[in-house]
XYZ file of C-alpha atoms in Angstrom:
601
model
C 15.629 -86.033 -22.052
C 16.653 -83.991 -19.484
C 13.662 -81.399 -19.723
C 10.950 -84.361 -19.866
C 12.729 -85.578 -16.910
C 11.841 -82.113 -14.617
C 8.466 -82.072 -16.522
C 7.880 -85.380 -15.181
C 9.037 -84.419 -11.557
C 7.175 -81.188 -11.373
C 3.787 -83.020 -12.535
C 4.024 -86.025 -9.461
C 4.851 -83.436 -6.983
C 1.804 -80.950 -8.037
C -0.070 -84.465 -7.539
C 1.258 -85.652 -4.137
C 0.801 -81.814 -3.166
C -2.859 -81.895 -4.247
C -3.455 -85.612 -3.218
C -1.864 -83.814 0.729
C -4.161 -80.740 0.027
C -0.978 -78.400 0.312
C 0.279 -75.244 -2.843
C 1.306 -77.088 -5.604
C 4.571 -76.291 -7.165
C 2.929 -73.405 -9.556
C 0.916 -72.095 -6.872
C 4.156 -71.210 -5.266
C 5.607 -70.217 -8.060
C 3.065 -67.808 -9.181
C 2.723 -66.085 -5.697
C 6.268 -65.879 -5.452
C 6.085 -63.812 -8.457
C 3.294 -61.782 -7.385
C 5.185 -61.187 -4.186
C 8.370 -60.131 -6.668
C 6.108 -58.025 -8.328
C 4.551 -56.230 -5.194
C 7.979 -55.691 -3.841
C 9.199 -54.234 -7.000
C 6.207 -51.531 -6.483
C 6.724 -50.741 -3.159
C 10.260 -49.936 -3.879
C 9.485 -47.896 -6.683
C 7.021 -46.006 -4.226
C 9.817 -45.767 -1.776
C 12.193 -44.820 -4.257
C 9.647 -41.577 -5.757
C 8.834 -40.467 -1.978
C 12.395 -40.165 -1.269
C 13.006 -38.605 -4.471
C 9.567 -35.963 -3.304
C 10.910 -35.783 0.288
C 14.313 -34.679 -1.502
C 12.635 -32.193 -2.901
C 10.923 -30.469 -0.236
C 13.328 -30.388 1.601
C 15.637 -28.855 -1.026
C 13.813 -25.779 -0.955
C 12.069 -23.207 1.386
C 9.966 -21.557 -0.845
C 6.093 -23.181 0.366
C 4.912 -22.471 -3.334
C 7.502 -24.389 -5.225
C 7.168 -27.311 -2.424
C 3.509 -27.526 -2.761
C 3.562 -27.052 -6.197
C 5.903 -29.643 -7.110
C 4.532 -32.188 -4.403
C 1.603 -32.095 -6.023
C 2.652 -32.686 -9.712
C 5.176 -35.461 -8.659
C 2.152 -37.264 -6.296
C -0.386 -36.811 -9.052
C 1.930 -38.436 -11.396
C 3.321 -41.473 -9.186
C -0.268 -42.197 -8.410
C -1.594 -41.929 -11.487
C -4.826 -40.129 -10.639
C -6.369 -37.112 -12.236
C -5.686 -34.445 -9.763
C -3.883 -33.813 -6.903
C -4.800 -30.923 -4.304
C -4.003 -28.560 -1.042
C -7.024 -27.754 1.209
C -5.881 -25.100 4.002
C -8.491 -24.676 6.761
C -8.687 -21.491 8.240
C -9.602 -20.311 11.945
C -13.743 -21.195 12.070
C -12.962 -24.665 11.278
C -14.215 -23.338 7.345
C -11.204 -23.160 4.179
C -10.162 -22.967 0.754
C -8.136 -24.848 -1.615
C -4.863 -22.935 -1.671
C -3.719 -20.578 -4.416
C -1.320 -23.022 -6.935
C -1.235 -25.832 -4.599
C -2.546 -28.323 -7.319
C -1.694 -30.334 -10.188
C -4.279 -31.564 -12.454
C -3.566 -33.893 -15.460
C -4.501 -31.804 -18.673
C -7.279 -33.567 -19.793
C -9.295 -32.263 -16.971
C -8.404 -29.064 -17.151
C -12.148 -28.410 -18.723
C -12.941 -29.173 -14.489
C -11.134 -25.850 -13.624
C -8.696 -24.860 -11.562
C -8.883 -25.597 -7.509
C -5.826 -23.765 -6.587
C -7.732 -19.929 -6.779
C -8.443 -20.007 -3.191
C -11.681 -22.029 -4.024
C -13.705 -22.077 -1.175
C -15.143 -25.560 -0.681
C -18.106 -25.219 2.197
C -17.774 -27.907 4.163
C -20.481 -28.212 7.313
C -19.799 -31.430 8.638
C -15.950 -29.992 9.057
C -16.922 -26.692 9.974
C -19.486 -28.497 12.859
C -16.871 -31.397 13.703
C -13.607 -28.738 13.855
C -12.125 -31.155 10.896
C -13.885 -34.505 11.825
C -12.272 -37.269 11.573
C -9.007 -35.815 10.072
C -8.221 -34.215 13.899
C -7.647 -37.736 15.142
C -4.911 -37.837 11.556
C -7.102 -40.687 9.690
C -7.806 -40.703 5.908
C -10.692 -40.499 4.348
C -10.935 -43.321 1.462
C -13.953 -43.290 -1.290
C -13.789 -45.998 -4.053
C -16.569 -44.657 -5.419
C -18.841 -41.734 -3.783
C -22.278 -43.881 -4.703
C -21.389 -46.307 -2.360
C -19.320 -44.681 0.330
C -22.591 -43.799 2.566
C -21.850 -39.831 2.136
C -24.570 -37.307 2.397
C -26.608 -35.948 -0.149
C -25.298 -33.035 -0.129
C -21.527 -33.926 0.155
C -22.322 -35.939 -3.246
C -23.631 -33.243 -4.844
C -20.671 -31.143 -3.914
C -18.299 -33.630 -5.431
C -20.285 -34.585 -8.578
C -19.800 -30.534 -9.280
C -16.309 -31.325 -9.419
C -16.700 -34.128 -11.364
C -15.125 -36.191 -8.486
C -15.724 -40.517 -8.716
C -13.256 -41.249 -6.287
C -11.231 -39.819 -3.769
C -8.185 -40.528 -1.057
C -7.761 -37.763 1.443
C -5.462 -37.513 4.420
C -4.872 -34.889 7.412
C -1.477 -32.319 7.143
C -0.344 -31.665 10.730
C 2.176 -28.641 11.050
C 3.242 -29.716 14.555
C 0.402 -30.598 16.458
C -2.272 -28.303 15.230
C -4.410 -29.721 12.352
C -3.478 -27.560 9.141
C -5.306 -28.869 6.120
C -5.881 -31.709 3.868
C -4.020 -33.632 1.215
C -6.342 -35.184 -1.707
C -5.913 -37.312 -4.317
C -8.755 -37.342 -6.708
C -10.062 -39.337 -9.693
C -12.247 -37.737 -12.275
C -12.463 -40.864 -14.972
C -14.496 -43.700 -12.647
C -13.978 -45.589 -9.840
C -10.781 -46.297 -8.048
C -9.397 -48.950 -5.645
C -7.137 -47.253 -3.420
C -4.243 -49.389 -1.900
C -3.040 -49.579 1.388
C 0.194 -48.913 0.019
C -0.979 -45.998 -1.509
C -2.600 -44.275 0.951
C 0.341 -44.810 3.113
C 2.565 -43.056 0.468
C -0.131 -40.001 0.229
C 0.147 -39.746 3.952
C 4.240 -39.780 4.564
C 4.057 -36.909 1.963
C 1.754 -34.919 4.126
C 3.511 -35.672 6.848
C 6.617 -34.260 4.899
C 4.385 -31.494 3.682
C 3.634 -30.766 7.201
C 7.241 -30.371 8.200
C 7.851 -27.986 5.392
C 5.418 -25.958 6.681
C 6.407 -25.551 10.050
C 10.311 -25.156 8.744
C 8.785 -22.320 6.805
C 7.037 -20.791 9.854
C 10.034 -21.432 11.720
C 12.231 -19.085 9.724
C 9.660 -16.529 8.926
C 9.444 -16.485 12.601
C 13.151 -16.033 13.263
C 13.365 -13.769 10.317
C 10.634 -11.313 11.612
C 12.325 -11.673 14.802
C 15.677 -10.261 13.842
C 13.811 -7.701 12.059
C 11.844 -6.312 15.011
C 15.185 -6.597 17.029
C 17.012 -4.566 14.540
C 14.172 -1.812 14.879
C 13.806 -2.139 18.692
C 17.960 -1.629 18.667
C 17.243 1.713 16.379
C 14.443 2.777 17.813
C 16.347 2.329 21.166
C 19.405 4.462 20.485
C 16.946 7.123 19.138
C 14.828 7.144 22.475
C 17.955 7.084 24.675
C 19.623 10.216 22.530
C 16.039 11.638 22.622
C 15.980 11.434 26.467
C 19.409 12.522 27.011
C 18.255 15.733 24.726
C 14.940 16.107 27.168
C 16.928 15.427 30.586
C 20.059 18.097 29.649
C 18.010 20.628 28.072
C 16.183 23.691 29.481
C 14.891 24.946 26.334
C 11.852 23.023 26.225
C 11.161 24.425 22.275
C 14.275 23.038 21.099
C 13.451 19.594 22.810
C 10.154 20.188 20.633
C 12.000 20.520 17.803
C 14.626 17.751 17.781
C 11.876 15.420 18.653
C 9.608 15.994 16.507
C 11.827 16.124 13.364
C 13.821 12.386 15.030
C 10.253 10.664 15.250
C 9.093 12.074 11.815
C 12.114 10.474 10.287
C 11.749 7.274 12.220
C 8.490 6.668 11.862
C 8.402 8.093 8.002
C 5.090 10.051 9.267
C 3.883 12.824 7.206
C 3.695 15.043 10.200
C 4.934 14.750 13.817
C 3.884 18.238 16.002
C 3.035 18.893 19.691
C 0.173 20.807 20.482
C -0.631 22.199 24.249
C -4.227 23.384 25.737
C -4.645 26.877 26.551
C -5.199 27.078 29.989
C -8.146 27.843 31.645
C -9.845 27.483 28.356
C -11.361 24.024 29.582
C -9.459 22.063 26.425
C -11.660 23.936 24.142
C -8.366 26.455 22.616
C -4.738 25.356 21.801
C -2.204 25.081 19.325
C 1.076 23.373 17.558
C 3.873 24.578 20.014
C 6.397 22.256 18.051
C 6.155 20.225 14.288
C 7.971 18.824 11.703
C 5.807 18.390 8.526
C 6.971 17.251 4.513
C 6.428 20.560 2.600
C 3.953 18.975 0.514
C 1.480 19.580 3.457
C 0.696 22.683 4.992
C 1.730 23.470 8.312
C 0.080 23.777 11.488
C 2.291 26.241 13.696
C 0.661 29.466 14.702
C -2.766 28.595 14.252
C -4.927 28.871 16.972
C -7.194 25.803 17.155
C -11.012 25.912 18.730
C -12.127 22.609 19.503
C -15.752 22.523 21.324
C -15.752 19.117 21.056
C -12.850 17.950 23.028
C -13.306 18.826 26.773
C -16.399 16.980 26.837
C -15.982 13.966 24.805
C -12.239 13.406 24.973
C -10.168 15.230 28.047
C -11.205 12.838 30.549
C -10.116 9.825 28.315
C -7.026 11.513 27.712
C -6.032 12.468 31.191
C -6.405 8.522 32.283
C -4.087 7.467 29.442
C -6.259 6.741 26.217
C -3.999 6.744 22.899
C -6.267 7.503 20.008
C -4.820 5.064 16.914
C -6.454 6.041 13.641
C -6.098 4.098 10.279
C -8.347 5.854 8.475
C -10.221 9.249 9.470
C -12.610 8.453 6.702
C -13.568 4.752 8.777
C -13.402 6.085 11.938
C -16.523 7.461 14.152
C -15.269 11.140 14.447
C -17.638 13.872 15.783
C -18.081 16.310 12.707
C -15.988 18.815 14.790
C -13.540 16.624 15.132
C -13.205 15.474 11.475
C -13.186 19.074 9.943
C -10.247 20.281 11.873
C -8.154 16.986 10.841
C -9.820 17.808 7.094
C -7.835 21.398 7.719
C -4.621 19.650 8.374
C -4.896 16.737 5.420
C -4.909 14.548 8.186
C -6.010 11.056 6.525
C -4.300 8.719 9.696
C -2.970 9.640 13.537
C -1.691 8.813 16.307
C -2.628 10.763 19.329
C -0.752 10.760 22.593
C -1.573 12.646 26.200
C 1.249 14.989 27.598
C 0.780 15.191 31.173
C 2.004 17.784 33.954
C 1.246 16.344 37.471
C -1.842 14.521 36.320
C -2.915 17.427 34.443
C -3.468 17.159 30.540
C -1.183 19.581 29.237
C -1.008 18.623 25.790
C -0.999 15.870 22.874
C 1.825 14.804 20.813
C 0.322 14.279 17.553
C 1.762 11.672 14.670
C -0.383 12.403 10.820
C -0.527 10.510 7.875
C -1.192 12.642 5.292
C -1.144 11.247 1.938
C -3.349 8.166 2.647
C -4.549 5.743 5.520
C -2.237 3.859 7.552
C -1.756 0.763 9.678
C -0.081 1.982 12.303
C 1.875 -1.067 14.395
C 2.027 -2.065 17.686
C 5.991 -1.550 17.870
C 5.154 2.131 16.861
C 2.785 2.715 19.201
C 4.685 1.516 22.207
C 7.706 3.200 21.069
C 5.235 6.607 20.726
C 3.755 5.781 24.656
C 7.636 5.487 25.885
C 8.483 9.160 24.187
C 5.554 10.718 25.598
C 6.428 9.449 28.824
C 9.751 11.294 28.461
C 8.382 14.224 27.230
C 6.024 14.439 30.443
C 8.852 14.524 32.762
C 10.518 17.092 30.974
C 7.346 19.372 31.087
C 7.150 18.902 34.669
C 10.885 19.262 35.224
C 9.856 22.649 32.925
C 7.090 23.591 35.404
C 9.587 22.939 38.769
C 12.064 25.677 37.353
C 9.119 28.773 37.753
C 12.113 31.493 37.745
C 12.207 30.732 34.004
C 8.166 30.366 33.378
C 8.298 34.806 32.897
C 10.843 34.340 30.426
C 9.597 31.365 28.329
C 6.081 32.965 28.342
C 7.647 35.917 27.133
C 9.913 33.935 24.551
C 7.163 32.326 23.520
C 4.887 35.008 22.563
C 7.553 36.274 21.078
C 8.530 33.504 19.106
C 4.567 33.296 17.869
C 4.042 37.009 16.627
C 7.441 36.829 14.848
C 5.925 33.570 13.005
C 2.393 35.191 12.470
C 4.612 38.159 10.965
C 6.760 35.941 9.145
C 3.545 34.139 7.580
C 2.245 37.650 6.753
C 5.345 38.589 5.169
C 6.157 35.811 3.527
C 2.261 35.834 1.503
C 2.620 39.343 0.849
C 6.205 38.986 -0.653
C 4.552 36.259 -2.759
C 2.100 38.783 -4.470
C 2.717 41.108 -7.151
C 1.332 44.437 -5.740
C -0.343 45.994 -8.437
C -2.287 42.973 -9.888
C -2.885 41.114 -6.832
C -1.496 37.484 -8.311
C 2.000 35.703 -7.843
C 5.055 37.364 -8.647
C 7.929 36.552 -10.736
C 9.748 35.448 -7.576
C 7.055 32.876 -6.451
C 6.576 32.232 -10.016
C 10.118 30.383 -9.950
C 9.465 28.717 -7.099
C 6.725 26.982 -7.934
C 7.736 26.553 -11.517
C 11.266 24.667 -9.857
C 8.877 22.790 -7.434
C 6.302 21.080 -10.113
C 9.003 20.764 -12.109
C 11.149 18.220 -9.465
C 7.638 17.004 -8.673
C 6.622 16.035 -11.830
C 10.338 14.673 -12.962
C 9.513 12.321 -10.186
C 6.408 11.150 -11.019
C 6.723 11.361 -14.380
C 3.612 13.422 -15.565
C 3.090 16.420 -17.730
C 3.676 20.092 -17.369
C 2.317 23.114 -19.257
C 3.334 26.610 -19.368
C 1.550 29.407 -20.901
C 3.121 32.832 -21.109
C 0.662 35.684 -22.511
C 1.346 38.851 -22.892
C -1.303 42.332 -24.058
C -1.600 43.044 -27.443
C 0.138 46.363 -28.401
C -0.231 47.715 -24.567
C 2.602 50.713 -25.049
C 0.385 52.353 -26.903
C -2.603 51.981 -24.962
C -0.381 53.840 -22.173
C 0.273 56.247 -24.794
C -3.565 56.570 -25.662
C -5.317 56.148 -22.205
C -2.512 57.109 -19.632
C -0.825 54.729 -16.941
C -3.731 54.934 -14.501
C -5.838 53.255 -17.362
C -2.812 50.864 -18.553
C -2.587 49.611 -14.213
C -6.525 49.573 -14.062
C -6.211 47.084 -17.545
C -3.293 44.793 -16.031
C -4.939 44.542 -13.216
C -8.726 43.368 -15.094
C -6.670 41.404 -16.848
C -4.891 39.286 -13.859
C -8.365 39.164 -11.643
C -10.306 37.549 -14.885
C -7.713 35.015 -15.637
C -7.562 34.076 -12.103
C -11.304 33.079 -12.578
C -10.299 30.917 -15.783
C -7.908 29.158 -13.308
C -9.725 27.110 -11.200
C -7.422 24.156 -9.835
C -5.645 25.488 -7.031
C -2.477 23.430 -8.131
C -2.789 26.201 -10.489
C -0.690 29.552 -10.790
C -0.939 32.555 -12.774
C 1.741 35.097 -11.657
C 2.783 38.099 -13.054
C 6.080 37.416 -15.380
C 6.990 41.333 -16.129
C 5.328 44.576 -17.403
C 2.493 42.724 -19.531
C 3.672 39.448 -19.628
C 1.916 37.175 -17.640
C 2.929 32.892 -16.883
C 0.425 30.129 -16.192
C 1.571 27.169 -14.754
C -0.452 24.183 -14.961
C 0.770 21.113 -13.139
C -0.490 17.566 -14.461
C -1.568 18.881 -17.712
C -1.141 17.959 -21.052
C -0.855 19.894 -24.164
C -4.139 19.435 -25.097
C -5.494 20.440 -21.575
C -3.264 23.981 -21.954
C -4.652 24.623 -25.039
C -7.780 24.788 -23.664
C -6.787 26.961 -21.100
C -5.291 29.381 -23.464
C -8.500 29.371 -24.971
C -10.656 30.538 -21.835
C -8.098 32.956 -21.670
C -8.029 34.627 -24.814
C -11.537 34.676 -24.732
C -11.627 35.648 -21.422
C -9.487 38.913 -22.361
C -11.718 39.705 -25.491
C -14.928 39.690 -23.306
C -13.865 42.134 -20.995
C -14.529 44.390 -24.198
C -11.343 46.786 -22.889
C -11.594 49.762 -26.030
C -8.419 50.333 -28.151
C -7.399 51.619 -31.054
C -3.887 49.890 -31.775
C -4.047 48.847 -35.624
C -6.437 48.705 -37.928
C -6.602 45.013 -38.676
C -7.103 43.923 -35.296
C -10.678 44.363 -33.210
C -10.797 47.736 -31.649
C -10.381 45.933 -28.206
C -7.346 44.629 -26.062
C -5.889 41.369 -27.028
C -3.602 38.662 -25.895
C -1.158 36.818 -27.603
C -0.022 33.127 -25.727
C 3.115 30.790 -26.289
C 2.054 27.369 -25.078
C 4.269 24.423 -24.269
C 4.095 21.069 -22.893
C 6.469 18.031 -21.685
C 7.258 15.511 -19.055
C 10.316 16.710 -16.935
C 13.273 14.721 -17.118
C 16.812 15.195 -15.687
C 18.276 15.766 -18.945
C 17.198 19.655 -18.899
C 15.613 22.079 -16.242
C 12.656 24.513 -15.914
C 14.035 27.028 -17.915
C 13.394 24.754 -20.895
C 10.348 25.342 -20.294
C 10.183 29.087 -20.035
C 12.448 29.262 -22.891
C 9.935 26.911 -24.960
C 7.031 29.437 -23.909
C 8.889 32.376 -24.977
C 10.000 31.121 -28.241
C 6.164 30.180 -29.007
C 5.040 33.834 -27.632
C 7.090 35.422 -29.932
C 5.964 33.494 -32.837
C 2.581 34.350 -32.362
C 3.486 37.831 -32.160
C 5.118 37.576 -34.931
C 2.473 35.938 -36.761
C -0.124 39.070 -36.212
C -1.048 39.026 -32.412
C -4.094 38.052 -30.916
C -3.520 34.195 -31.252
C -1.983 31.405 -29.479
C 1.083 28.941 -30.634
C 2.240 25.852 -29.505
C 6.163 24.998 -29.274
C 7.257 21.694 -30.989
C 10.749 20.787 -30.790
C 11.626 21.510 -34.840
C 8.657 24.023 -35.266
C 6.127 25.619 -33.723
C 2.107 24.803 -34.279
C 0.605 28.445 -34.807
C -3.624 28.118 -34.389
C -5.834 31.608 -35.024
C -7.814 32.758 -31.802
C -10.993 32.965 -34.877
């Protein structure tokens, strides 16, 4: 009964409302329900936006922020793809790597997030276009959005039918675009969706700005730490310069410290010869890594320097070369740099009373190098202190003669030591490396290849029945035999890094860095054949050819920390012993549990 009365009353009120041209109760109820649905949808989007913003603010990693945000935005807006486009300095741009999310059903369109360049001449010509004014660009249907044909063709290429894009600002700078794309068909974009997309873009801009601030702060901290380190070292060097009258000591100490702090391969001080018009000079101090050749005590002639470079250096020029192969240098200059294995360098003038005294040289030998502005600034300040020290030395005229004499003595001693060192490395009879230099090189290569985990091979070989040869033909013929074999084998050892040495008596050794077993066997075969090709007559045993032959032991391994280079010698020696036991005139490869003989035939 009550329900019937309510229905009658509702009917009467609706009738009266129609007579009075007012909204009916049903219409008001429908509007109220629709408004409630819209409020619920807005609330859901606000909650979703809050979740997205919370995730953005919870991370400092831009990759994580963008990947998370595009994924969440794509799912919340129920679009096919959300991607981020970043402008470059010329208002071109590209879709940023990993900063996109697409529904799996649209994977066949292809990923845009691999620095995909989207050439949009409008954005380039208008420096960002409407996005500069913080305006969105919305297209429910690309075919009714009044777009240019070239723009439509680009969109068709990526199967885009509808899109909504909003700018991303970092501070006041237009950084990029956040776009929502529909592949499946038309899309009516609501104002609430555009507003949501714009709010997400705003938060992304905040995240980029925060990342830039943190990065700048971190870099500034590192720069300050480095500056403090360098300042301390510079003060130490300056104190050494100002309190010492021994320029050689100052130069040597400084070269060492500067090479360490710059992590360069060589730091050296070059002095021009007076009255040579900058054509001649030499390095008077140096600190260099052991794997590179020393530049000391070598008189250098540069015919190009006086005419092409001297004036510029007197005016304060600093030469900075990241890669000499890419620099426009004269051939004579390139030849000099190649002589000292230089790939990159910084050259700073050293002045004495407005005259060019010499050069402070920082060399990178193992490869090109990008020199940092802070490094150049440090070297320039250091060179200024050097110039002060040089002027100070020039004032002390009473020490000049003694300094010159001392310099001559040091130079002569350096040359004598260099010659003595060269002679001390050679075997006097065969003119190849001796046992001492063999030990040194083997240790160096073992350590180097142990670090690099590369193979090292060793061949030991000796002359078969050499005592019988001496007894038959005499010791002079024996010495000549040793010399001839050493020289012919030296021709087989072609690489500069390989070393042939006289190991003792009639026994020789060959060090083969970065050579595996197959390569070592090939060298052993060549050595064996080269000795046979000498055709040195020898009637030693009826079962052998009437010629001088050799037996060879071969071993190869990657050096490890568990053993030393002595293990390599022992292995090669065992293989050589077995070659001789098996009848000589052959080579044998050492193996841990056995040796592998191979006939020389």
